[in-house]
Amino acid sequence: MFLKKNDNFLIIFVILFSIFYSYDSFAEEKFNKIKIFDYLDNINEFSASFIQIQENDVSEGFLYIGFERLRLEYTNPSKLIFILKKNRGMLYNPDLKEVQYFNTKNSAGQIFFDLFYNKNFFEDSKIISNSKEISVDKEIDFDDSKYKINILFENFPLNLRKISVGNSDTVTFFSITNHNYNPKLDKKIFSLANPLLN
């Protein structure tokens, strides 16, 4: 009889602990989503350096955010400029004097644009945090493939540090440094006008 009561107490304790632990994890995840959303939502203009690693290829450049547009400017080993807005993107190769326009919705650029401008981007993501970092995992279906996205934020103070995007074939890493939250950017650098016609 005594053992049976103890067993019942143990079961109730485990159930209550699981409920409180699940609630605590859910509350922490919700808090971190709000924290990340506020951080990204308050970025009006932003610049940073990045290093991109894809397999054995390493590229360097600058990221600019402003006026609901993104500019990825590759400087090494070759010069390329991507400018993205919600439904349209431009790729400009200054060395080859080539310009290509594309639909942002049908490109990997959509991931970057949504990260900064889609308020629902983090809704179906998994967030794990500790005192040093917040890690966000998300899966999306894109171009007939499933992509796994990991976004890493430095915690205290919150800073975007790394983005990785991968499918079954390859993974691309973007490390972000030299954050500048007040760069006072010229709107012209986000122009989608053909630079070859100016």
CSV table of C-alpha atoms in Angstrom, one decimal:
chain,number,residue,atom,x,y,z
A,1,MET,CA,0.0,0.0,0.0
A,2,PHE,CA,2.8,2.4,0.9
A,3,LEU,CA,4.7,1.6,-2.3
A,4,LYS,CA,1.6,2.1,-4.4
A,5,LYS,CA,1.1,5.6,-2.9
A,6,ASN,CA,4.7,6.4,-3.5
A,7,ASP,CA,4.4,5.2,-7.1
A,8,ASN,CA,1.3,7.5,-7.6
A,9,PHE,CA,3.1,10.4,-6.1
A,10,LEU,CA,6.1,9.8,-8.4
A,11,ILE,CA,3.9,9.7,-11.5
A,12,ILE,CA,2.1,12.9,-10.5
A,13,PHE,CA,5.4,14.6,-9.8
A,14,VAL,CA,6.8,13.6,-13.2
A,15,ILE,CA,3.6,14.8,-15.0
A,16,LEU,CA,3.6,18.2,-13.2
A,17,PHE,CA,7.4,18.6,-13.7
A,18,SER,CA,6.9,17.9,-17.5
A,19,ILE,CA,4.1,20.4,-17.7
A,20,PHE,CA,6.0,23.1,-15.9
A,21,TYR,CA,9.2,22.4,-17.9
A,22,SER,CA,7.3,22.4,-21.2
A,23,TYR,CA,5.6,25.7,-20.2
A,24,ASP,CA,9.0,27.2,-19.2
A,25,SER,CA,10.6,26.1,-22.5
A,26,PHE,CA,7.6,27.4,-24.5
A,27,ALA,CA,7.8,30.8,-22.6
A,28,GLU,CA,11.5,31.1,-23.2
A,29,GLU,CA,11.2,30.3,-26.9
A,30,LYS,CA,8.3,32.9,-27.2
A,31,PHE,CA,10.4,35.4,-25.4
A,32,ASN,CA,13.4,34.8,-27.7
A,33,LYS,CA,11.2,35.1,-30.8
A,34,ILE,CA,9.9,38.5,-29.6
A,35,LYS,CA,13.5,39.5,-28.8
A,36,ILE,CA,14.8,38.6,-32.2
A,37,PHE,CA,11.8,40.2,-34.0
A,38,ASP,CA,12.3,43.4,-32.1
A,39,TYR,CA,16.0,43.4,-32.9
A,40,LEU,CA,15.4,42.9,-36.7
A,41,ASP,CA,12.3,45.2,-36.8
A,42,ASN,CA,14.4,48.1,-35.3
A,43,ILE,CA,17.0,47.8,-38.1
A,44,ASN,CA,16.2,50.6,-40.4
A,45,GLU,CA,19.7,51.0,-41.9
A,46,PHE,CA,22.5,48.5,-41.4
A,47,SER,CA,25.8,47.5,-42.8
A,48,ALA,CA,28.2,44.7,-42.0
A,49,SER,CA,31.1,42.6,-43.5
A,50,PHE,CA,30.6,39.0,-44.4
A,51,ILE,CA,32.6,35.9,-45.3
A,52,GLN,CA,30.8,33.3,-47.3
A,53,ILE,CA,32.0,29.7,-47.3
A,54,GLN,CA,30.5,27.2,-49.7
A,55,GLU,CA,32.4,23.9,-49.9
A,56,ASN,CA,36.0,25.0,-50.6
A,57,ASP,CA,35.1,28.4,-52.0
A,58,VAL,CA,35.5,31.5,-49.8
A,59,SER,CA,34.1,34.9,-50.7
A,60,GLU,CA,34.1,38.2,-48.9
A,61,GLY,CA,31.9,41.3,-49.1
A,62,PHE,CA,29.5,43.7,-47.5
A,63,LEU,CA,25.9,43.5,-46.6
A,64,TYR,CA,23.7,46.6,-46.6
A,65,ILE,CA,20.1,46.9,-45.4
A,66,GLY,CA,17.8,49.9,-45.9
A,67,PHE,CA,14.7,51.2,-47.6
A,68,GLU,CA,13.1,47.7,-47.5
A,69,ARG,CA,15.9,46.4,-49.7
A,70,LEU,CA,19.1,44.4,-49.3
A,71,ARG,CA,22.4,44.8,-51.1
A,72,LEU,CA,25.0,42.0,-51.1
A,73,GLU,CA,28.3,43.4,-52.5
A,74,TYR,CA,30.9,40.7,-53.1
A,75,THR,CA,34.5,42.1,-53.3
A,76,ASN,CA,36.7,39.0,-53.3
A,77,PRO,CA,37.6,36.9,-55.2
A,78,SER,CA,35.3,38.5,-57.8
A,79,LYS,CA,33.0,41.6,-57.8
A,80,LEU,CA,29.3,40.9,-57.8
A,81,ILE,CA,26.4,43.0,-56.6
A,82,PHE,CA,23.0,41.6,-55.6
A,83,ILE,CA,20.2,44.0,-54.9
A,84,LEU,CA,17.0,42.5,-53.5
A,85,LYS,CA,13.5,43.9,-52.8
A,86,LYS,CA,10.3,41.9,-52.1
A,87,ASN,CA,9.5,40.6,-55.6
A,88,ARG,CA,12.5,41.6,-57.7
A,89,GLY,CA,16.2,41.3,-57.6
A,90,MET,CA,19.2,42.4,-59.7
A,91,LEU,CA,22.6,40.8,-60.2
A,92,TYR,CA,25.3,43.1,-61.5
A,93,ASN,CA,28.8,42.0,-62.6
A,94,PRO,CA,30.9,45.2,-63.0
A,95,ASP,CA,33.9,43.3,-64.5
A,96,LEU,CA,31.9,41.6,-67.2
A,97,LYS,CA,29.4,44.5,-67.6
A,98,GLU,CA,26.5,42.1,-67.2
A,99,VAL,CA,23.1,42.7,-65.6
A,100,GLN,CA,20.4,40.1,-64.8
A,101,TYR,CA,17.0,40.6,-63.2
A,102,PHE,CA,15.2,37.8,-61.4
A,103,ASN,CA,12.2,37.2,-59.2
A,104,THR,CA,13.3,37.2,-55.6
A,105,LYS,CA,10.6,34.7,-54.7
A,106,ASN,CA,12.2,32.1,-56.9
A,107,SER,CA,15.8,32.6,-55.6
A,108,ALA,CA,17.9,32.0,-52.5
A,109,GLY,CA,17.7,35.8,-52.0
A,110,GLN,CA,14.2,35.2,-50.6
A,111,ILE,CA,15.7,33.7,-47.5
A,112,PHE,CA,17.7,36.8,-46.8
A,113,PHE,CA,14.9,39.2,-47.6
A,114,ASP,CA,12.4,37.3,-45.4
A,115,LEU,CA,14.9,37.1,-42.5
A,116,PHE,CA,14.9,40.9,-42.3
A,117,TYR,CA,11.5,41.9,-43.6
A,118,ASN,CA,9.0,39.0,-43.2
A,119,LYS,CA,7.3,39.3,-39.7
A,120,ASN,CA,6.3,35.6,-39.8
A,121,PHE,CA,9.7,34.2,-40.7
A,122,PHE,CA,10.4,32.8,-37.2
A,123,GLU,CA,6.9,31.5,-36.5
A,124,ASP,CA,7.6,27.9,-37.4
A,125,SER,CA,11.2,27.8,-36.2
A,126,LYS,CA,12.9,26.1,-33.3
A,127,ILE,CA,14.9,28.3,-31.0
A,128,ILE,CA,17.5,27.2,-28.5
A,129,SER,CA,19.3,29.7,-26.3
A,130,ASN,CA,22.0,30.0,-23.6
A,131,SER,CA,23.8,32.9,-22.0
A,132,LYS,CA,26.1,33.3,-25.1
A,133,GLU,CA,23.9,32.7,-28.1
A,134,ILE,CA,20.5,32.1,-29.6
A,135,SER,CA,20.3,29.5,-32.3
A,136,VAL,CA,17.3,29.4,-34.7
A,137,ASP,CA,16.6,26.3,-36.9
A,138,LYS,CA,14.0,26.4,-39.7
A,139,GLU,CA,13.1,24.3,-42.7
A,140,ILE,CA,11.7,25.6,-46.0
A,141,ASP,CA,10.7,24.1,-49.3
A,142,PHE,CA,12.2,26.0,-52.1
A,143,ASP,CA,12.9,25.2,-55.8
A,144,ASP,CA,11.8,21.5,-55.3
A,145,SER,CA,14.3,21.0,-52.4
A,146,LYS,CA,14.1,21.1,-48.7
A,147,TYR,CA,16.5,23.6,-47.1
A,148,LYS,CA,17.7,23.7,-43.6
A,149,ILE,CA,18.4,27.2,-42.2
A,150,ASN,CA,20.3,28.0,-39.1
A,151,ILE,CA,20.6,31.5,-37.8
A,152,LEU,CA,23.0,32.3,-35.0
A,153,PHE,CA,22.7,35.4,-32.8
A,154,GLU,CA,25.2,36.5,-30.2
A,155,ASN,CA,23.3,37.1,-26.9
A,156,PHE,CA,23.8,40.1,-24.6
A,157,PRO,CA,23.9,42.2,-26.7
A,158,LEU,CA,21.9,40.7,-29.5
A,159,ASN,CA,23.8,40.6,-32.8
A,160,LEU,CA,23.4,38.5,-35.9
A,161,ARG,CA,26.5,36.5,-36.3
A,162,LYS,CA,26.0,33.6,-38.7
A,163,ILE,CA,23.6,32.2,-41.3
A,164,SER,CA,23.8,28.8,-42.8
A,165,VAL,CA,21.6,27.5,-45.6
A,166,GLY,CA,21.8,24.0,-46.9
A,167,ASN,CA,20.1,21.2,-48.8
A,168,SER,CA,21.0,17.6,-49.6
A,169,ASP,CA,23.8,18.8,-51.9
A,170,THR,CA,25.6,21.7,-50.2
A,171,VAL,CA,25.7,24.0,-47.3
A,172,THR,CA,26.6,27.7,-47.5
A,173,PHE,CA,27.8,29.7,-44.4
A,174,PHE,CA,27.7,33.4,-44.0
A,175,SER,CA,29.7,34.9,-41.0
A,176,ILE,CA,28.8,38.5,-40.2
A,177,THR,CA,31.1,41.0,-38.5
A,178,ASN,CA,31.7,44.7,-38.2
A,179,HIS,CA,28.0,45.6,-37.5
A,180,ASN,CA,27.1,49.2,-38.1
A,181,TYR,CA,23.5,50.1,-37.1
A,182,ASN,CA,23.8,53.8,-38.1
A,183,PRO,CA,25.6,53.9,-41.4
A,184,LYS,CA,23.4,56.6,-43.0
A,185,LEU,CA,23.3,54.9,-46.4
A,186,ASP,CA,22.6,56.6,-49.7
A,187,LYS,CA,19.4,55.3,-51.2
A,188,LYS,CA,21.0,55.1,-54.6
A,189,ILE,CA,23.0,52.0,-53.6
A,190,PHE,CA,19.7,50.1,-53.5
A,191,SER,CA,18.6,51.2,-56.9
A,192,LEU,CA,17.4,48.5,-59.3
A,193,ALA,CA,18.0,50.7,-62.3
A,194,ASN,CA,20.3,49.2,-64.9
A,195,PRO,CA,23.8,50.5,-64.0
A,196,LEU,CA,25.0,50.1,-67.6
A,197,LEU,CA,22.5,52.7,-68.8
A,198,ASN,CA,23.7,55.4,-66.4
